[in-house]
Tab-separated table of C-alpha atoms in Angstrom:
chain	number	residue	atom	x	y	z
A	1	MET	CA	74.272	107.608	116.149
A	2	SER	CA	76.605	104.578	116.178
A	3	THR	CA	80.183	104.869	117.422
A	4	ASP	CA	81.559	104.580	113.877
A	5	ASP	CA	79.233	107.328	112.656
A	6	LYS	CA	80.223	109.535	115.583
A	7	ASN	CA	83.942	109.126	114.872
A	8	ARG	CA	83.411	109.777	111.177
A	9	ALA	CA	81.411	112.911	112.047
A	10	ILE	CA	84.301	114.167	114.182
A	11	ALA	CA	86.718	113.558	111.307
A	12	ALA	CA	84.373	115.265	108.868
A	13	ALA	CA	84.134	118.300	111.162
A	14	ILE	CA	87.909	118.563	111.495
A	15	LEU	CA	88.775	118.136	107.803
A	16	PRO	CA	87.538	121.495	106.390
A	17	LEU	CA	88.977	123.394	109.365
A	18	VAL	CA	92.520	122.229	108.561
A	19	GLY	CA	92.279	123.326	104.932
A	20	GLY	CA	90.611	120.266	103.437
A	21	ALA	CA	92.060	117.007	102.196
A	22	GLU	CA	94.319	118.775	99.711
A	23	ASN	CA	96.135	120.502	102.567
A	24	ILE	CA	97.005	117.279	104.434
A	25	SER	CA	100.279	115.532	103.586
A	26	SER	CA	100.315	112.981	106.417
A	27	VAL	CA	98.015	111.626	109.141
A	28	ALA	CA	99.203	109.891	112.331
A	29	HIS	CA	98.366	109.782	116.021
A	30	CYS	CA	99.950	109.169	119.421
A	31	MET	CA	98.245	108.446	122.761
A	32	THR	CA	96.051	111.560	122.774
A	33	ARG	CA	96.801	113.659	119.690
A	34	LEU	CA	95.907	113.550	116.014
A	35	ARG	CA	99.115	114.591	114.216
A	36	LEU	CA	98.696	116.178	110.785
A	37	GLY	CA	101.324	117.139	108.259
A	38	LEU	CA	100.016	120.306	106.585
A	39	ARG	CA	101.031	121.890	103.308
A	40	ASP	CA	99.841	125.395	104.148
A	41	ARG	CA	99.515	126.283	107.827
A	42	SER	CA	97.650	129.524	107.031
A	43	LEU	CA	94.581	127.558	105.898
A	44	VAL	CA	93.938	126.188	109.401
A	45	GLN	CA	91.082	127.752	111.398
A	46	ASP	CA	92.480	127.409	114.927
A	47	GLU	CA	89.618	128.966	116.852
A	48	ALA	CA	86.970	127.010	114.972
A	49	LEU	CA	88.865	123.793	115.677
A	50	LYS	CA	89.125	124.583	119.395
A	51	ALA	CA	85.381	125.244	119.454
A	52	LEU	CA	84.556	121.687	118.329
A	53	PRO	CA	83.161	119.703	121.305
A	54	SER	CA	85.492	116.766	120.663
A	55	VAL	CA	88.657	118.886	120.423
A	56	MET	CA	90.459	119.461	123.737
A	57	GLY	CA	93.158	121.712	122.328
A	58	VAL	CA	95.677	122.165	119.525
A	59	VAL	CA	99.482	122.191	119.514
A	60	GLU	CA	101.709	123.424	116.699
A	61	ASP	CA	104.984	121.554	116.515
A	62	ASP	CA	106.763	119.582	113.805
A	63	THR	CA	103.231	118.475	112.925
A	64	TYR	CA	99.909	120.176	113.641
A	65	GLN	CA	98.517	118.293	116.642
A	66	ILE	CA	94.837	118.168	117.632
A	67	VAL	CA	94.202	116.850	121.150
A	68	LEU	CA	91.257	114.418	121.073
A	69	GLY	CA	92.063	112.260	124.107
A	70	PRO	CA	92.920	108.563	124.479
A	71	GLY	CA	90.670	106.091	122.702
A	72	THR	CA	88.941	108.759	120.623
A	73	VAL	CA	92.066	109.654	118.663
A	74	ALA	CA	92.707	106.018	117.706
A	75	ARG	CA	89.196	105.761	116.248
A	76	VAL	CA	89.005	109.154	114.556
A	77	THR	CA	92.378	108.833	112.787
A	78	PRO	CA	91.378	106.027	110.365
A	79	GLU	CA	88.124	107.843	109.608
A	80	LEU	CA	90.058	110.992	108.694
A	81	GLU	CA	92.486	108.962	106.597
A	82	ALA	CA	89.541	107.483	104.705
A	83	LEU	CA	88.036	110.926	104.066
A	84	VAL	CA	91.361	112.248	102.815
A	85	ALA	CA	91.792	109.257	100.507
A	86	GLU	CA	88.280	109.752	99.108
A	87	ALA	CA	88.703	113.478	98.547
A	88	VAL	CA	92.183	113.729	97.088
A	89	PRO	CA	92.554	112.583	93.452
A	90	GLN	CA	95.315	109.998	93.200
A	91	HIS	CA	96.969	111.596	90.175
A	92	THR	CA	97.700	114.834	92.044
A	93	ALA	CA	99.172	113.238	95.170
A	94	GLU	CA	102.790	113.438	94.036
A	95	GLU	CA	102.518	117.081	93.031
A	96	LEU	CA	100.833	118.036	96.293
A	97	ALA	CA	103.334	116.007	98.299
A	98	ASP	CA	106.224	117.868	96.686
A	99	ARG	CA	104.639	121.215	97.490
A	100	GLY	CA	103.895	120.132	101.038
A	101	ALA	CA	107.431	118.820	101.518
A	102	ALA	CA	108.856	122.156	100.392
A	103	LEU	CA	106.642	124.120	102.777
A	104	LYS	CA	107.381	121.735	105.626
A	105	ALA	CA	111.131	121.908	104.997
A	106	ALA	CA	111.038	125.714	104.989
A	107	ARG	CA	109.145	125.804	108.278
A	108	LYS	CA	111.457	123.219	109.836
A	109	GLU	CA	114.531	125.192	108.821
A	110	LYS	CA	113.092	128.332	110.375
A	111	ASN	CA	111.727	126.944	113.642
A	112	ALA	CA	113.244	123.557	114.497
A	113	THR	CA	116.482	123.018	116.390
A	114	PRO	CA	118.625	119.917	115.817
A	115	PHE	CA	118.202	118.825	119.430
A	116	LYS	CA	114.413	119.056	119.286
A	117	LEU	CA	114.301	117.154	116.000
A	118	PHE	CA	116.493	114.453	117.523
A	119	LEU	CA	114.178	114.114	120.521
A	120	ARG	CA	111.181	113.765	118.212
A	121	ARG	CA	112.912	110.971	116.350
A	122	ILE	CA	113.641	109.129	119.564
A	123	ALA	CA	110.014	109.579	120.629
A	124	ASN	CA	108.782	108.280	117.263
A	125	ILE	CA	110.739	105.068	117.873
A	126	PHE	CA	109.223	104.322	121.275
A	127	VAL	CA	105.682	105.752	121.085
A	128	PRO	CA	104.339	102.831	118.972
A	129	LEU	CA	105.495	100.453	121.730
A	130	ILE	CA	103.404	102.071	124.473
A	131	PRO	CA	100.203	99.992	123.990
A	132	ALA	CA	102.141	96.751	124.425
A	133	LEU	CA	104.003	98.141	127.436
A	134	ILE	CA	100.718	99.119	129.076
A	135	GLY	CA	99.003	95.819	128.373
A	136	CYS	CA	101.918	93.692	129.543
A	137	GLY	CA	102.461	95.921	132.579
A	138	ILE	CA	98.870	95.571	133.753
A	139	ILE	CA	99.012	91.788	133.271
A	140	ALA	CA	102.255	91.711	135.275
A	141	GLY	CA	100.586	93.667	138.079
A	142	LEU	CA	97.570	91.349	138.066
A	143	ASN	CA	99.849	88.325	138.124
A	144	GLY	CA	101.802	89.692	141.071
A	145	LEU	CA	98.572	90.281	142.976
A	146	LEU	CA	97.387	86.721	142.313
A	147	ILE	CA	100.728	85.299	143.470
A	148	ASN	CA	100.655	87.356	146.674
A	149	LEU	CA	97.122	86.160	147.393
A	150	GLY	CA	97.926	82.565	146.507
A	151	TRP	CA	95.123	82.432	143.949
A	152	LEU	CA	95.061	80.487	140.658
A	153	PRO	CA	98.534	78.898	140.952
A	154	GLY	CA	97.955	77.008	137.735
A	155	VAL	CA	97.348	80.218	135.775
A	156	THR	CA	100.018	82.556	137.151
A	157	PRO	CA	102.924	80.947	135.213
A	158	ALA	CA	101.019	81.524	131.983
A	159	LEU	CA	100.303	85.138	132.949
A	160	ALA	CA	103.993	85.618	133.742
A	161	ALA	CA	104.915	84.376	130.267
A	162	ILE	CA	102.346	86.645	128.631
A	163	ALA	CA	103.525	89.683	130.603
A	164	SER	CA	107.241	89.035	130.081
A	165	GLY	CA	107.327	87.920	126.449
A	166	PHE	CA	107.225	91.409	124.960
A	167	MET	CA	109.818	92.827	127.353
A	168	ALA	CA	112.145	89.913	126.561
A	169	LEU	CA	112.095	90.891	122.880
A	170	ILE	CA	111.601	94.649	123.132
A	171	ALA	CA	115.083	95.244	121.728
A	172	VAL	CA	113.959	93.706	118.428
A	173	PHE	CA	110.996	96.066	118.147
A	174	VAL	CA	113.181	99.061	119.039
A	175	GLY	CA	115.668	98.079	116.340
A	176	TYR	CA	112.876	97.678	113.789
A	177	ASN	CA	111.356	101.097	114.554
A	178	THR	CA	114.771	102.779	114.693
A	179	ALA	CA	115.780	101.620	111.228
A	180	LYS	CA	112.393	102.693	109.898
A	181	GLU	CA	112.659	106.138	111.533
A	182	PHE	CA	116.181	106.780	110.243
A	183	GLY	CA	115.413	105.775	106.667
A	184	GLY	CA	116.748	102.227	106.513
A	185	THR	CA	115.171	98.837	105.953
A	186	ALA	CA	113.187	98.172	109.118
A	187	ILE	CA	113.626	94.397	109.160
A	188	LEU	CA	117.418	94.731	108.965
A	189	GLY	CA	117.334	96.964	112.040
A	190	GLY	CA	115.295	94.321	113.835
A	191	ALA	CA	117.663	91.560	112.698
A	192	VAL	CA	120.731	93.325	114.075
A	193	ALA	CA	118.967	94.232	117.334
A	194	SER	CA	117.877	90.616	117.815
A	195	ILE	CA	121.521	89.689	118.370
A	196	ILE	CA	121.321	91.457	121.737
A	197	VAL	CA	118.648	89.113	123.104
A	198	PHE	CA	119.992	85.931	121.501
A	199	ALA	CA	120.920	83.398	124.187
A	200	GLY	CA	124.075	82.394	122.295
A	201	VAL	CA	125.884	85.637	123.126
A	202	ALA	CA	126.523	84.126	126.570
A	203	LYS	CA	129.373	82.155	124.913
A	204	ILE	CA	131.181	85.343	123.811
A	205	ASP	CA	133.841	87.170	125.849
A	206	VAL	CA	134.405	90.891	125.294
A	207	PHE	CA	136.939	93.014	127.183
A	208	GLY	CA	137.507	90.146	129.571
A	209	GLN	CA	133.807	89.788	130.382
A	210	THR	CA	131.248	87.251	129.207
A	211	LEU	CA	128.273	88.872	127.505
A	212	SER	CA	124.778	88.328	128.861
A	213	PRO	CA	121.642	88.006	126.705
A	214	GLY	CA	119.903	91.368	126.726
A	215	GLN	CA	123.044	93.275	127.756
A	216	GLY	CA	122.754	96.854	126.491
A	217	GLY	CA	118.965	96.578	126.242
A	218	VAL	CA	117.014	99.141	124.277
A	219	LEU	CA	119.939	101.561	124.117
A	220	GLY	CA	122.114	98.934	122.497
A	221	ALA	CA	119.327	98.043	120.087
A	222	LEU	CA	118.875	101.694	119.159
A	223	GLY	CA	122.607	102.152	118.507
A	224	ALA	CA	122.868	98.889	116.552
A	225	ALA	CA	119.948	99.798	114.307
A	226	VAL	CA	121.276	103.310	113.625
A	227	LEU	CA	124.625	101.783	112.651
A	228	ALA	CA	122.824	99.293	110.392
A	229	VAL	CA	121.075	102.173	108.611
A	230	TYR	CA	124.370	103.911	107.850
A	231	VAL	CA	126.017	100.688	106.684
A	232	GLU	CA	123.030	99.954	104.455
A	233	LYS	CA	123.066	103.438	102.919
A	234	TRP	CA	126.795	103.143	102.259
A	235	CYS	CA	126.235	99.800	100.540
A	236	ARG	CA	123.425	101.229	98.398
A	237	ARG	CA	125.853	103.842	97.062
A	238	TRP	CA	128.764	101.532	96.259
A	239	VAL	CA	127.396	98.028	95.591
A	240	PRO	CA	126.397	97.386	91.933
A	241	GLU	CA	122.650	97.069	91.411
A	242	SER	CA	122.994	93.525	90.130
A	243	LEU	CA	124.507	92.440	93.458
A	244	ASP	CA	122.596	94.768	95.759
A	245	VAL	CA	119.884	92.303	96.786
A	246	LEU	CA	122.524	89.817	98.006
A	247	VAL	CA	125.437	91.939	99.173
A	248	THR	CA	123.737	94.889	100.902
A	249	PRO	CA	121.679	92.997	103.503
A	250	THR	CA	124.551	90.584	104.132
A	251	LEU	CA	127.120	93.312	104.766
A	252	THR	CA	124.610	95.337	106.775
A	253	VAL	CA	123.872	92.516	109.203
A	254	LEU	CA	127.478	91.265	109.296
A	255	ILE	CA	129.249	94.580	109.910
A	256	SER	CA	126.619	95.974	112.263
A	257	GLY	CA	126.355	92.631	114.056
A	258	LEU	CA	130.098	92.389	114.686
A	259	VAL	CA	130.250	95.951	116.008
A	260	THR	CA	127.214	95.239	118.197
A	261	VAL	CA	128.686	92.072	119.692
A	262	PHE	CA	132.236	93.335	120.183
A	263	GLY	CA	131.456	96.899	121.177
A	264	LEU	CA	127.921	98.220	121.424
A	265	MET	CA	126.554	95.587	123.788
A	266	PHE	CA	129.327	96.254	126.293
A	267	VAL	CA	129.198	100.053	125.992
A	268	ALA	CA	125.394	100.260	126.015
A	269	GLY	CA	125.314	97.849	128.938
A	270	GLU	CA	127.601	100.130	130.927
A	271	ILE	CA	125.473	103.167	130.038
A	272	SER	CA	122.251	101.371	130.970
A	273	GLN	CA	123.750	100.279	134.262
A	274	ALA	CA	124.910	103.840	134.922
A	275	ILE	CA	121.378	105.168	134.294
A	276	GLY	CA	119.920	102.709	136.784
A	277	ASP	CA	122.642	103.365	139.367
A	278	PHE	CA	122.267	107.141	139.004
A	279	ALA	CA	118.489	106.999	139.381
A	280	ASP	CA	118.858	104.882	142.520
A	281	TRP	CA	121.580	107.137	143.946
A	282	LEU	CA	119.691	110.322	143.130
A	283	LEU	CA	116.486	109.234	144.843
A	284	ALA	CA	118.305	107.621	147.779
A	285	ASN	CA	120.454	110.685	148.509
A	286	ALA	CA	118.477	113.640	147.164
A	287	GLY	CA	115.041	112.151	146.604
A	288	ALA	CA	112.990	115.054	147.941
A	289	GLY	CA	114.892	117.685	145.954
A	290	ALA	CA	115.059	115.573	142.804
A	291	GLY	CA	111.356	114.771	143.065
A	292	PHE	CA	110.580	118.463	143.549
A	293	LEU	CA	112.454	119.438	140.375
A	294	LEU	CA	111.163	116.544	138.262
A	295	GLY	CA	107.553	117.013	139.351
A	296	GLY	CA	107.730	120.768	138.825
A	297	LEU	CA	109.346	120.744	135.391
A	298	PHE	CA	107.348	117.938	133.805
A	299	LEU	CA	104.318	120.026	132.799
A	300	PRO	CA	106.398	122.261	130.473
A	301	LEU	CA	107.679	119.085	128.800
A	302	VAL	CA	104.104	117.865	128.325
A	303	MET	CA	103.145	121.269	126.927
A	304	LEU	CA	105.908	120.992	124.327
A	305	GLY	CA	105.155	117.349	123.567
A	306	LEU	CA	108.725	116.376	124.466
A	307	HIS	CA	107.860	114.198	127.474
A	308	GLN	CA	107.877	111.113	125.258
A	309	ALA	CA	111.633	111.492	124.811
A	310	LEU	CA	111.931	110.127	128.373
A	311	ILE	CA	110.574	106.752	127.257
A	312	PRO	CA	114.024	105.192	126.600
A	313	ILE	CA	115.074	105.988	130.185
A	314	HIS	CA	111.867	104.520	131.602
A	315	THR	CA	112.253	101.426	129.449
A	316	THR	CA	115.861	100.948	130.517
A	317	LEU	CA	114.873	101.112	134.187
A	318	ILE	CA	112.028	98.635	133.646
A	319	GLU	CA	114.435	96.239	131.933
A	320	GLN	CA	116.895	96.451	134.826
A	321	GLN	CA	114.718	96.729	137.912
A	322	GLY	CA	111.272	95.603	136.815
A	323	TYR	CA	109.850	99.110	137.241
A	324	THR	CA	110.715	102.755	136.623
A	325	VAL	CA	111.031	104.905	139.742
A	326	LEU	CA	110.745	108.111	137.712
A	327	LEU	CA	107.220	107.766	136.356
A	328	PRO	CA	105.337	107.994	139.691
A	329	ILE	CA	107.245	111.196	140.471
A	330	LEU	CA	106.554	112.708	137.061
A	331	ALA	CA	102.882	111.743	137.409
A	332	MET	CA	102.607	114.255	140.256
A	333	ALA	CA	102.665	117.034	137.650
A	334	GLY	CA	99.172	115.981	136.643
A	335	ALA	CA	98.038	116.160	140.265
A	336	GLY	CA	99.163	119.763	140.480
A	337	GLN	CA	97.230	120.475	137.309
A	338	VAL	CA	94.045	118.983	138.784
A	339	GLY	CA	94.377	121.014	141.966
A	340	ALA	CA	94.979	124.203	140.006
A	341	ALA	CA	91.915	123.552	137.830
A	342	MET	CA	89.725	123.121	140.911
A	343	ALA	CA	90.940	126.472	142.227
A	344	VAL	CA	90.247	128.150	138.885
A	345	TYR	CA	86.734	126.708	138.985
A	346	LEU	CA	86.087	128.385	142.338
A	347	LYS	CA	87.838	131.654	141.490
A	348	LEU	CA	85.773	132.221	138.319
A	349	PRO	CA	82.180	131.553	139.461
A	350	ARG	CA	80.641	133.708	136.716
A	351	ASN	CA	82.636	132.349	133.765
A	352	GLY	CA	80.421	129.480	132.657
A	353	SER	CA	82.564	128.677	129.636
A	354	ILE	CA	85.768	127.974	131.582
A	355	ARG	CA	83.894	126.145	134.325
A	356	ARG	CA	82.297	123.816	131.740
A	357	THR	CA	85.709	123.141	130.235
A	358	ILE	CA	87.079	122.221	133.656
A	359	LYS	CA	84.132	119.957	134.498
A	360	SER	CA	84.442	118.086	131.219
A	361	ALA	CA	88.237	117.754	131.405
A	362	LEU	CA	88.638	116.791	135.068
A	363	PRO	CA	87.682	113.090	134.726
A	364	ALA	CA	90.370	112.553	132.090
A	365	SER	CA	92.848	114.584	134.149
A	366	PHE	CA	92.307	112.380	137.201
A	367	LEU	CA	93.317	109.497	134.932
A	368	GLY	CA	96.479	111.285	133.865
A	369	VAL	CA	95.453	112.985	130.612
A	370	GLY	CA	96.383	116.566	131.417
A	371	GLU	CA	96.452	118.207	128.006
A	372	PRO	CA	92.786	119.335	127.972
A	373	LEU	CA	93.307	121.354	131.161
A	374	ILE	CA	96.727	122.616	130.094
A	375	TYR	CA	95.638	123.972	126.721
A	376	GLY	CA	92.070	124.773	127.676
A	377	VAL	CA	92.539	126.401	131.084
A	378	SER	CA	95.865	126.889	132.857
A	379	LEU	CA	98.183	127.839	130.000
A	380	PRO	CA	95.897	130.515	128.464
A	381	LEU	CA	95.420	132.020	131.928
A	382	GLY	CA	99.148	132.172	132.558
A	383	ARG	CA	99.728	132.166	136.316
A	384	PRO	CA	97.659	129.026	137.024
A	385	PHE	CA	100.037	127.088	134.804
A	386	VAL	CA	102.933	128.121	137.041
A	387	THR	CA	101.053	127.324	140.245
A	388	ALA	CA	100.055	123.934	138.799
A	389	CYS	CA	103.775	123.243	138.331
A	390	VAL	CA	104.285	124.162	141.995
A	391	GLY	CA	101.699	121.561	142.989
A	392	GLY	CA	103.453	118.948	140.863
A	393	ALA	CA	106.786	119.877	142.470
A	394	PHE	CA	105.502	119.293	145.999
A	395	GLY	CA	103.831	116.019	145.010
A	396	GLY	CA	107.063	114.833	143.396
A	397	GLY	CA	109.009	115.915	146.454
A	398	PHE	CA	106.692	113.855	148.667
A	399	VAL	CA	107.260	110.650	146.672
A	400	GLY	CA	110.985	111.409	146.407
A	401	LEU	CA	111.229	111.869	150.171
A	402	PHE	CA	110.028	108.315	150.754
A	403	SER	CA	112.649	107.083	148.275
A	404	MET	CA	115.252	108.695	150.534
A	405	LEU	CA	113.717	106.794	153.434
A	406	GLY	CA	114.092	103.495	151.557
A	407	ASP	CA	110.578	103.101	150.111
A	408	SER	CA	110.891	103.053	146.312
A	409	VAL	CA	107.713	103.557	144.311
A	410	GLY	CA	107.798	102.495	140.672
A	411	SER	CA	105.663	101.605	137.667
A	412	THR	CA	105.962	98.351	135.748
A	413	ALA	CA	105.004	100.072	132.484
A	414	ILE	CA	104.771	103.505	130.937
A	415	GLY	CA	101.905	105.469	129.444
A	416	PRO	CA	99.237	105.761	132.157
A	417	SER	CA	99.393	108.362	134.897
A	418	GLY	CA	97.182	109.680	137.689
A	419	TRP	CA	94.716	107.131	139.021
A	420	ALA	CA	95.319	104.915	135.989
A	421	LEU	CA	98.808	104.197	137.317
A	422	PHE	CA	97.548	102.334	140.405
A	423	PRO	CA	97.302	98.909	138.647
A	424	LEU	CA	100.931	99.273	137.494
A	425	LEU	CA	102.529	100.245	140.795
A	426	ASP	CA	105.401	98.215	142.207
A	427	GLY	CA	108.242	98.854	144.627
A	428	ASN	CA	110.730	97.408	147.061
A	429	LYS	CA	108.168	97.121	149.879
A	430	GLY	CA	104.648	95.753	150.122
A	431	LEU	CA	102.031	96.699	147.548
A	432	GLY	CA	99.842	98.396	150.163
A	433	GLU	CA	102.670	100.666	151.291
A	434	THR	CA	103.590	101.491	147.691
A	435	ILE	CA	99.999	102.430	146.863
A	436	ALA	CA	99.725	104.543	150.019
A	437	ILE	CA	102.841	106.580	149.167
A	438	TYR	CA	101.715	107.195	145.607
A	439	ALA	CA	98.214	108.163	146.754
A	440	GLY	CA	99.754	110.508	149.329
A	441	GLY	CA	101.778	112.174	146.606
A	442	LEU	CA	98.635	112.710	144.536
A	443	LEU	CA	96.846	114.278	147.499
A	444	VAL	CA	99.798	116.605	148.151
A	445	GLY	CA	99.837	117.614	144.486
A	446	TYR	CA	96.098	118.269	144.486
A	447	ALA	CA	96.254	120.294	147.699
A	448	VAL	CA	99.315	122.420	146.900
A	449	GLY	CA	98.162	123.034	143.318
A	450	PHE	CA	94.803	124.187	144.640
A	451	VAL	CA	96.181	126.424	147.408
A	452	ALA	CA	98.899	127.973	145.238
A	453	THR	CA	96.433	128.758	142.474
A	454	TYR	CA	93.638	129.985	144.721
A	455	PHE	CA	95.833	132.462	146.606
A	456	TRP	CA	98.561	133.355	144.093
A	457	GLY	CA	97.276	132.232	140.692
A	458	PHE	CA	95.271	135.368	139.866
A	459	SER	CA	96.139	139.022	139.774
A	460	ARG	CA	93.357	141.555	140.238
A	461	GLU	CA	93.470	142.368	136.517
A	462	LEU	CA	93.228	138.688	135.597
A	463	LEU	CA	90.146	138.228	137.773
A	464	GLU	CA	88.479	141.320	136.298
A	465	GLU	CA	89.157	140.048	132.782
A	466	PHE	CA	87.963	136.469	133.191
A	467	ASP	CA	85.440	136.420	136.040
A	468	VAL	CA	82.601	137.593	133.810
A	469	ASP	CA	79.307	136.103	132.691
A	470	THR	CA	80.391	134.817	129.271
A	471	GLU	CA	76.909	133.718	128.238
A	472	THR	CA	75.462	137.196	128.772
A	473	VAL	CA	78.394	138.840	127.003
A	474	THR	CA	77.997	136.498	124.037
A	475	GLU	CA	74.246	137.122	123.771
A	476	VAL	CA	74.718	140.891	123.833
A	477	THR	CA	77.518	140.721	121.295
A	478	VAL	CA	75.562	138.590	118.867
A	479	ALA	CA	72.450	140.755	119.256
A	480	ALA	CA	74.554	143.777	118.318
A	481	GLY	CA	75.645	142.040	115.118
A	482	THR	CA	79.281	141.743	116.098
A	483	PRO	CA	80.935	138.333	115.765
A	484	SER	CA	82.122	136.912	119.093
A	485	THR	CA	85.782	136.087	119.525
A	486	THR	CA	87.859	134.098	121.933
A	487	PRO	CA	89.975	136.277	124.231
A	488	GLU	CA	93.735	136.274	123.867
A	489	PRO	CA	95.793	134.397	126.463
A	490	ALA	CA	96.170	136.429	129.600
A	491	LYS	CA	99.252	138.554	130.154
A	492	VAL	CA	100.496	138.160	133.694
């Protein structure tokens, strides 16, 4: 079977289990998850979906999210979109969309909090930028290595331009996505945000200070684009239709641009500088404790899908310092997860089903994709999820301790984690020392996650419930004519 056929087969297997094409109102994806807007949540067959070999887990949030893993999700999504387009008659789309919007609004009103909805919006702005950040970050790391080795001196300037071009204009892309996310005209958001990176702002004095191109960074771009959306919406209400095409974009760019130049750039610049200064101060003065807390609490954020709301902070640090010192610490959460999974594997020698899940998910987890183990192993078991967090806390504390000692470890881009972060590592000391500290943190996370889970991750009742021969139980159950079921998450 070709790769295209395989991806289409995965999409075809998923479609009926989420209620068919008629039940899908939107299709999107992030790094690892297929995100579906559903009209009727009750039509979804959760257990059947989880049983599909290609599905690593499911998450119910603002959208219904199916964890397929990096690479796979980007290829399956267009296949599913094509199947939905083929199956749903065009003349009923508006009617179904209205029904789906009503159901979605009712569920949002019942379950969603304003803060969580705000974080999702922020994440939606920055998530589409991750592929470019990864690509440019890896090229920057390669270029730094070549410069240190003295190789290819005629090529390194070109690589530097390729790696830096996107970051130089990232404010424009943030402004574009922000306006789009908040319901405005995307290109107007990008136009206003482009003022921030325009070299000519160096001729402007504000509050007794001369502005610098890029001052305010992504935070300034985000604020400028949000302001542009509100100005545009106000213009749409009050400007006559005959003049709208001329007046609305002009006033939007003019008003938002003036506020950006004479206010937002300065304020956002101060905030961005404060974020960088606080991160440096925190790790220099309380690095071990801060690393312990950040590494220990990151897995719950991943579980909720809210970890992407940290992207603006990472991006701000990369703009200022060339790397984010937070990401290597947060990556230790995945190390704790790996160690915990290894302990579970040894503690449940008779449970072939869980052991197969761990074996299949471990390679991706070593590369920083922790969701398969979270939703397939540690979270359903209960205690191992907590002990995995303990492993991440100690790994984060290890990296944070070296920050206190003056050895900063950072990442030149965001997205990858685990072993995949090695090509992106950078710091204030030599590359070898930076790699050694990060690798040491991973080993601490693996070891503590394993030990904590092996000795304290299982109660006697939990072992009795899960350390059973699942294949034999399934065969007996089926022979008796009783349908097999997946056990409920453990109560610990």
